[in-house]
Short mmCIF file of C-alpha atoms in Angstrom, two decimals:
data_model
loop_
_atom_site.label_atom_id
_atom_site.label_comp_id
_atom_site.label_asym_id
_atom_site.label_seq_id
_atom_site.Cartn_x
_atom_site.Cartn_y
_atom_site.Cartn_z
CA MET Y 1 180.94 -89.12 105.07
CA ILE Y 2 176.92 -90.04 105.58
CA GLN Y 3 177.35 -87.74 109.37
CA LEU Y 4 178.87 -85.04 106.50
CA ARG Y 5 175.38 -86.14 104.54
CA ILE Y 6 173.42 -85.27 107.12
CA LYS Y 7 175.04 -82.46 108.99
CA SER Y 8 174.43 -80.81 105.21
CA LEU Y 9 171.20 -81.51 104.06
CA ALA Y 10 169.83 -80.34 108.60
CA LEU Y 11 171.69 -77.07 107.70
CA GLY Y 12 170.58 -76.59 104.21
CA THR Y 13 167.31 -77.21 106.13
CA MET Y 14 167.30 -74.07 108.80
CA LEU Y 15 168.28 -72.16 106.04
CA ALA Y 16 165.71 -72.32 103.68
CA GLY Y 17 163.27 -72.15 106.22
CA LEU Y 18 164.84 -68.93 107.99
CA LEU Y 19 164.93 -67.47 104.16
CA LEU Y 20 161.10 -68.57 103.84
CA GLY Y 21 160.22 -67.10 106.95
CA ALA Y 22 162.01 -63.80 105.91
CA ILE Y 23 159.56 -63.30 102.41
CA ALA Y 24 156.63 -64.86 105.20
CA CYS Y 25 157.82 -61.65 106.85
CA SER Y 26 158.10 -59.56 103.97
CA ASN Y 27 154.68 -60.57 102.16
CA THR Y 28 152.63 -59.73 106.04
CA SER Y 29 155.09 -56.87 105.94
CA GLY Y 30 153.29 -55.95 101.55
CA GLU Y 31 150.02 -56.59 102.72
CA ASN Y 32 149.86 -53.99 106.12
CA THR Y 33 151.53 -51.15 103.74
CA THR Y 34 149.14 -51.42 101.69
CA GLU Y 35 145.99 -51.66 103.97
CA GLN Y 36 147.37 -48.86 106.27
CA ALA Y 37 147.84 -47.17 102.97
CA SER Y 38 144.45 -47.41 101.82
CA GLU Y 39 143.30 -47.23 105.46
CA ASP Y 40 144.91 -43.49 105.03
CA LEU Y 41 142.37 -42.32 101.85
CA PRO Y 42 139.72 -39.70 103.58
CA GLY Y 43 137.61 -41.48 102.15
CA ALA Y 44 137.98 -44.78 103.76
CA GLY Y 45 134.87 -46.42 105.74
CA ILE Y 46 132.92 -43.55 103.74
CA THR Y 47 130.46 -45.15 101.21
CA LEU Y 48 128.61 -42.54 99.06
CA THR Y 49 125.06 -42.69 97.52
CA HIS Y 50 124.56 -40.62 94.76
CA ALA Y 51 121.44 -39.58 92.19
CA GLN Y 52 120.32 -38.57 88.94
CA SER Y 53 117.75 -38.75 85.89
CA SER Y 54 116.59 -41.27 83.98
CA LEU Y 55 118.27 -39.61 81.03
CA LEU Y 56 120.87 -42.27 79.81
CA GLU Y 57 123.09 -38.25 78.83
CA GLU Y 58 123.47 -37.86 82.26
CA HIS Y 59 125.12 -40.60 83.35
CA PHE Y 60 128.52 -39.83 81.41
CA GLN Y 61 129.90 -36.94 84.17
CA THR Y 62 128.77 -38.75 87.31
CA LEU Y 63 131.04 -42.05 85.97
CA ILE Y 64 133.76 -39.78 85.85
CA ILE Y 65 133.18 -38.16 89.60
CA ASN Y 66 132.56 -41.07 90.81
CA ARG Y 67 135.75 -42.65 89.07
CA ALA Y 68 137.89 -39.68 91.13
CA LEU Y 69 135.89 -40.23 94.16
CA GLU Y 70 137.24 -43.99 94.41
CA GLN Y 71 140.59 -42.73 94.19
CA LEU Y 72 140.14 -40.77 96.90
CA GLY Y 73 138.60 -43.82 98.61
CA TYR Y 74 135.23 -43.54 98.93
CA GLU Y 75 133.43 -46.59 98.04
CA THR Y 76 130.63 -45.42 95.59
CA GLN Y 77 127.32 -47.42 95.00
CA PRO Y 78 125.01 -47.12 92.00
CA PRO Y 79 122.87 -44.15 91.56
CA LYS Y 80 119.27 -43.32 92.57
CA GLU Y 81 117.26 -42.49 89.35
CA LEU Y 82 115.36 -40.08 90.80
CA THR Y 83 113.06 -36.96 90.02
CA TYR Y 84 114.87 -33.20 90.38
CA PRO Y 85 112.32 -32.76 93.23
CA THR Y 86 112.52 -36.53 94.92
CA MET Y 87 116.00 -35.94 94.15
CA PHE Y 88 116.54 -32.45 95.66
CA ALA Y 89 114.53 -33.43 98.53
CA ALA Y 90 115.99 -36.66 99.57
CA ILE Y 91 119.72 -34.90 99.45
CA GLY Y 92 118.79 -31.73 101.56
CA ASN Y 93 117.57 -34.48 104.32
CA GLY Y 94 120.69 -36.56 104.03
CA ASP Y 95 119.35 -39.94 102.73
CA ILE Y 96 121.27 -39.01 99.35
CA ASP Y 97 124.66 -36.83 99.57
CA PHE Y 98 125.31 -35.69 95.89
CA THR Y 99 124.07 -35.47 92.51
CA ALA Y 100 125.79 -33.49 89.14
CA VAL Y 101 122.72 -32.91 87.21
CA ASN Y 102 122.31 -29.69 89.05
CA TRP Y 103 121.63 -26.99 86.77
CA GLU Y 104 122.32 -24.29 88.41
CA ARG Y 105 119.03 -21.61 87.61
CA LEU Y 106 116.94 -24.35 86.52
CA HIS Y 107 117.09 -26.08 89.75
CA THR Y 108 116.61 -23.28 92.01
CA ASP Y 109 113.01 -23.63 92.93
CA PHE Y 110 114.12 -27.36 93.93
CA TYR Y 111 117.11 -26.22 95.73
CA GLU Y 112 115.11 -23.75 98.13
CA ASN Y 113 112.68 -25.71 98.47
CA SER Y 114 114.81 -28.56 100.29
CA GLY Y 115 116.19 -26.57 102.42
CA GLY Y 116 118.48 -23.96 100.24
CA ASP Y 117 122.11 -23.70 101.79
CA GLU Y 118 121.24 -24.46 105.45
CA LYS Y 119 120.91 -28.48 104.52
CA LEU Y 120 122.23 -27.99 100.65
CA ALA Y 121 125.41 -26.80 98.99
CA HIS Y 122 126.18 -25.97 96.16
CA VAL Y 123 130.10 -27.05 94.42
CA GLY Y 124 132.01 -26.12 91.66
CA VAL Y 125 131.30 -25.61 88.46
CA LEU Y 126 131.25 -28.97 85.73
CA THR Y 127 129.78 -27.24 82.92
CA PRO Y 128 129.79 -23.71 82.50
CA ALA Y 129 127.21 -21.77 79.51
CA VAL Y 130 124.79 -24.84 79.28
CA LEU Y 131 121.79 -23.16 76.68
CA GLN Y 132 118.29 -24.28 76.28
CA GLY Y 133 114.91 -22.88 75.05
CA TYR Y 134 113.02 -23.51 71.76
CA GLN Y 135 113.49 -24.61 67.78
CA MET Y 136 111.93 -25.45 64.58
CA ASP Y 137 113.63 -26.76 61.15
CA LYS Y 138 114.80 -23.76 59.10
CA LYS Y 139 112.80 -24.98 56.15
CA THR Y 140 109.11 -23.55 57.86
CA ALA Y 141 111.72 -20.80 59.52
CA ASP Y 142 112.91 -19.15 56.50
CA GLU Y 143 109.50 -20.01 54.37
CA HIS Y 144 107.13 -18.58 56.77
CA ASN Y 145 109.86 -15.66 58.31
CA ILE Y 146 109.17 -17.08 62.01
CA THR Y 147 112.08 -15.92 63.84
CA SER Y 148 110.66 -15.75 67.43
CA LEU Y 149 108.23 -17.95 69.89
CA GLU Y 150 105.67 -14.62 69.47
CA GLN Y 151 104.61 -14.72 66.97
CA LEU Y 152 102.86 -18.81 66.69
CA LYS Y 153 100.37 -16.42 68.77
CA ASP Y 154 99.80 -16.37 65.13
CA PRO Y 155 97.00 -19.30 64.39
CA GLU Y 156 97.75 -19.68 61.31
CA LEU Y 157 101.48 -20.10 61.79
CA ALA Y 158 100.47 -22.11 64.93
CA LYS Y 159 98.68 -24.54 62.53
CA LEU Y 160 101.67 -25.41 60.88
CA PHE Y 161 103.14 -27.13 63.74
CA ASP Y 162 99.55 -29.26 64.99
CA THR Y 163 100.43 -33.47 64.63
CA ASP Y 164 97.22 -33.79 66.28
CA GLY Y 165 94.64 -32.18 64.54
CA ASN Y 166 92.97 -29.15 66.89
CA GLY Y 167 94.47 -26.35 64.92
CA LYS Y 168 96.97 -26.09 67.98
CA ALA Y 169 101.02 -26.20 67.35
CA ASN Y 170 102.44 -28.95 68.73
CA LEU Y 171 105.45 -28.03 71.13
CA THR Y 172 107.47 -31.21 72.14
CA GLY Y 173 107.88 -30.28 75.39
CA CYS Y 174 109.47 -31.13 78.85
CA ASP Y 175 108.90 -34.34 81.02
CA PRO Y 176 106.49 -33.92 84.07
CA GLY Y 177 108.63 -32.87 87.71
CA TRP Y 178 111.55 -31.14 85.45
CA GLY Y 179 112.93 -27.60 85.86
CA CYS Y 180 112.29 -26.73 82.23
CA GLU Y 181 108.12 -28.08 82.87
CA LEU Y 182 107.70 -24.91 85.24
CA VAL Y 183 109.03 -22.65 82.48
CA ILE Y 184 108.14 -23.55 79.14
CA GLU Y 185 104.70 -23.46 81.09
CA HIS Y 186 105.30 -19.67 82.64
CA HIS Y 187 105.49 -18.67 78.90
CA LEU Y 188 102.63 -20.13 77.22
CA ASP Y 189 101.00 -18.22 79.82
CA THR Y 190 102.95 -14.63 80.34
CA TYR Y 191 103.09 -14.84 76.07
CA GLY Y 192 99.28 -15.24 74.98
CA LEU Y 193 100.20 -18.88 73.99
CA ARG Y 194 97.32 -20.75 75.58
CA ASP Y 195 95.05 -20.48 72.69
CA THR Y 196 97.39 -21.82 70.02
CA VAL Y 197 100.03 -23.93 71.45
CA GLU Y 198 100.29 -26.87 73.36
CA HIS Y 199 102.98 -28.59 75.98
CA ASN Y 200 103.38 -32.21 74.85
CA GLN Y 201 104.74 -33.97 77.85
CA GLY Y 202 105.54 -36.87 78.65
CA GLN Y 203 109.22 -39.03 78.29
CA TYR Y 204 111.24 -37.06 76.48
CA SER Y 205 113.46 -39.34 74.70
CA ALA Y 206 110.77 -40.86 72.77
CA LEU Y 207 109.07 -37.25 71.87
CA ILE Y 208 112.16 -35.66 70.69
CA ALA Y 209 112.63 -39.47 68.67
CA ASP Y 210 109.32 -39.08 67.38
CA THR Y 211 110.65 -34.76 66.47
CA MET Y 212 113.05 -36.81 64.89
CA VAL Y 213 110.77 -39.35 62.34
CA ARG Y 214 108.89 -35.71 60.70
CA TYR Y 215 111.17 -33.65 60.41
CA LYS Y 216 112.43 -36.87 58.70
CA GLU Y 217 109.24 -36.94 57.10
CA GLY Y 218 109.93 -33.13 56.22
CA GLU Y 219 107.35 -32.32 58.99
CA PRO Y 220 107.70 -28.30 60.31
CA VAL Y 221 108.42 -29.59 63.77
CA LEU Y 222 108.50 -27.36 67.02
CA PHE Y 223 110.15 -28.34 70.05
CA TYR Y 224 112.49 -28.04 73.17
CA THR Y 225 116.05 -28.80 73.67
CA TRP Y 226 119.67 -28.04 75.53
CA THR Y 227 122.85 -27.91 75.47
CA PRO Y 228 125.00 -30.23 76.03
CA TYR Y 229 122.96 -33.16 74.25
CA TRP Y 230 122.82 -34.88 70.87
CA VAL Y 231 120.11 -32.74 69.56
CA GLY Y 232 122.19 -29.95 68.41
CA GLY Y 233 124.58 -32.68 66.74
CA VAL Y 234 122.10 -34.35 64.39
CA LEU Y 235 119.58 -30.89 64.14
CA LYS Y 236 122.12 -27.65 63.45
CA PRO Y 237 121.38 -24.82 64.65
CA GLY Y 238 121.73 -22.33 61.88
CA GLU Y 239 121.55 -25.36 59.07
CA GLU Y 240 118.83 -27.73 60.47
CA THR Y 241 117.07 -25.06 62.70
CA ILE Y 242 117.13 -22.05 64.27
CA TRP Y 243 116.49 -21.12 67.66
CA LEU Y 244 113.27 -19.32 68.14
CA GLU Y 245 113.62 -15.80 70.27
CA VAL Y 246 111.28 -14.75 73.01
CA PRO Y 247 109.87 -11.14 73.01
CA TYR Y 248 111.61 -9.76 76.64
CA THR Y 249 112.72 -11.84 79.07
CA ASP Y 250 110.03 -13.91 82.37
CA LEU Y 251 110.91 -15.88 84.21
CA PRO Y 252 109.47 -18.00 87.10
CA GLU Y 253 109.93 -15.56 90.34
CA ALA Y 254 111.86 -18.77 92.00
CA GLN Y 255 115.05 -17.94 89.05
CA GLY Y 256 114.74 -14.92 91.28
CA GLU Y 257 116.16 -10.96 89.62
CA VAL Y 258 116.88 -11.73 85.53
CA SER Y 259 117.85 -8.94 82.63
CA GLU Y 260 117.97 -9.91 78.86
CA ALA Y 261 121.39 -9.87 78.80
CA ASP Y 262 120.94 -13.45 81.32
CA THR Y 263 118.76 -15.29 79.21
CA THR Y 264 120.64 -14.04 75.81
CA ALA Y 265 123.37 -16.17 73.68
CA ASN Y 266 124.88 -15.07 70.02
CA GLY Y 267 122.69 -12.01 70.04
CA LYS Y 268 119.32 -13.87 70.93
CA ASN Y 269 117.52 -13.94 73.77
CA LEU Y 270 116.62 -17.64 74.30
CA GLY Y 271 114.23 -16.63 77.72
CA PHE Y 272 116.56 -19.68 79.54
CA VAL Y 273 119.13 -18.32 81.26
CA VAL Y 274 122.32 -18.96 80.31
CA ASP Y 275 123.26 -21.61 82.68
CA ARG Y 276 125.32 -23.95 84.68
CA ILE Y 277 126.23 -27.12 85.71
CA ARG Y 278 127.38 -28.18 89.12
CA VAL Y 279 127.70 -30.33 91.52
CA VAL Y 280 124.84 -30.27 94.78
CA ALA Y 281 125.13 -31.67 98.08
CA ASN Y 282 124.19 -32.66 101.21
CA LYS Y 283 125.54 -29.47 103.03
CA GLU Y 284 126.60 -31.82 106.94
CA PHE Y 285 128.36 -34.39 104.34
CA ILE Y 286 129.88 -31.31 102.37
CA ASP Y 287 131.65 -30.27 106.13
CA ALA Y 288 132.46 -33.23 107.22
CA ASN Y 289 134.58 -34.52 104.40
CA PRO Y 290 137.06 -32.03 102.72
CA ALA Y 291 138.69 -34.17 100.20
CA ALA Y 292 135.07 -34.45 98.27
CA LYS Y 293 134.22 -30.93 98.41
CA LYS Y 294 138.13 -30.04 96.78
CA LEU Y 295 137.22 -32.13 93.83
CA PHE Y 296 133.92 -31.57 93.18
CA GLU Y 297 134.93 -27.68 93.26
CA LEU Y 298 138.02 -28.87 91.02
CA VAL Y 299 135.99 -31.32 88.54
CA GLU Y 300 135.26 -29.44 84.83
CA ILE Y 301 133.91 -31.28 81.54
CA PRO Y 302 134.29 -29.36 78.25
CA ILE Y 303 130.18 -29.75 76.79
CA ASP Y 304 132.03 -30.51 73.52
CA ALA Y 305 132.69 -33.64 75.42
CA ILE Y 306 129.53 -34.42 76.85
CA ASN Y 307 128.53 -33.61 72.94
CA THR Y 308 130.52 -36.69 71.83
CA GLN Y 309 129.63 -38.65 74.18
CA ASN Y 310 125.72 -38.65 73.78
CA MET Y 311 126.16 -38.23 70.52
CA LEU Y 312 127.94 -42.19 70.89
CA ILE Y 313 124.60 -42.65 72.72
CA GLN Y 314 122.26 -41.96 70.65
CA GLU Y 315 124.11 -43.61 67.73
CA GLY Y 316 124.10 -47.29 69.68
CA GLU Y 317 126.34 -47.11 72.58
CA ASN Y 318 123.62 -46.93 74.98
CA THR Y 319 124.48 -49.50 78.16
CA GLN Y 320 125.87 -48.77 81.25
CA GLN Y 321 129.00 -50.93 80.31
CA ASP Y 322 129.06 -48.38 77.17
CA ILE Y 323 129.29 -45.61 79.39
CA GLN Y 324 131.13 -46.71 82.13
CA ARG Y 325 133.49 -47.71 78.89
CA HIS Y 326 133.04 -43.27 77.35
CA ALA Y 327 134.39 -42.18 80.84
CA ASP Y 328 137.36 -44.42 81.37
CA GLU Y 329 138.04 -43.71 77.92
CA TRP Y 330 138.09 -39.77 78.98
CA ILE Y 331 139.88 -40.27 81.89
CA ALA Y 332 142.26 -41.80 80.24
CA ASP Y 333 142.93 -39.10 77.33
CA ASN Y 334 143.37 -36.46 80.17
CA GLN Y 335 144.91 -38.58 82.50
CA GLU Y 336 147.25 -35.67 83.97
CA LEU Y 337 144.30 -33.72 84.26
CA PHE Y 338 142.08 -36.24 86.03
CA ASP Y 339 145.48 -37.24 88.57
CA SER Y 340 145.81 -32.90 89.37
CA TRP Y 341 141.85 -33.30 90.47
CA VAL Y 342 142.74 -36.32 93.28
CA GLU Y 343 146.60 -34.96 94.12
CA GLN Y 344 144.90 -31.58 94.70
CA ALA Y 345 141.90 -33.01 96.91
CA MET Y 346 143.86 -35.27 98.58
CA GLN Y 347 146.01 -32.51 99.95
CA ALA Y 348 142.10 -30.75 100.56
CA GLN Y 349 142.06 -33.25 103.33
CA SER Y 350 144.97 -32.90 105.09
#
């Protein structure tokens, strides 16, 4: 009996060993399969660098693109926050792979000065039909029958927007180095406004916050703005503000041939080209990464989605964790579309 028990125990031990060995082999095989699948992704082993401006409101769309790039196997690093001229120069030099905050026509000068099509590439259309221009509060516009920026050549009308006591209208404008700075400065000369209007520059988010305070206190306000951005959700054109027209279309030479039709939206000549937000990438990177190129061609984020997210930032959800959550929630709400981008990008690589 003892011999039988010993033989049974030995047989059980042997069977247990074989079973554990099979499980171990199975686990190792699974790990290898996972590793192999990861290695087969088009972005495996590639670390991407990208750039954006310091505006929190421009981070949302970049995060969505990065989530898709990660699905393709790319490793993404935290963004480099750069001024626009520096950003384009870095992409042209190959120090940065791409940016998702390029306004195609507005940033033409930066693009061309950084190597143009020889070193950079416009890819896809992230958000079409984006606007920018000049606005003032509707109450003042109605009281004084103001519809055009050119009317501010009148010193009496310009004084309505004087905030520092020098008799000139104070126009809330652009950060130094932004593309809109070049256009505003050009317009002040072209439309003969230098003697009556001055361009207030600094950090736009701080300047527009001060403009909002003045508006709430019932004072006249004059400012540059754009869409998509949260300002239009707080001061709605047609209700709290109006878009000002310009007398004729005249833009910096770098923007090329521009007609009145190019700068007109909703029947008004806003003076700025109705533009498109596009990815700009280093040309060598694009040529070597067909999956990333295809992804950039496919991604499109509606202007309403960006406006909604920008309002969340304005209402206090303004940390990087908040913005990452906004991007992840948008992806979850549009999962089928997001997955189709990734799938088509995968196919482009093969």
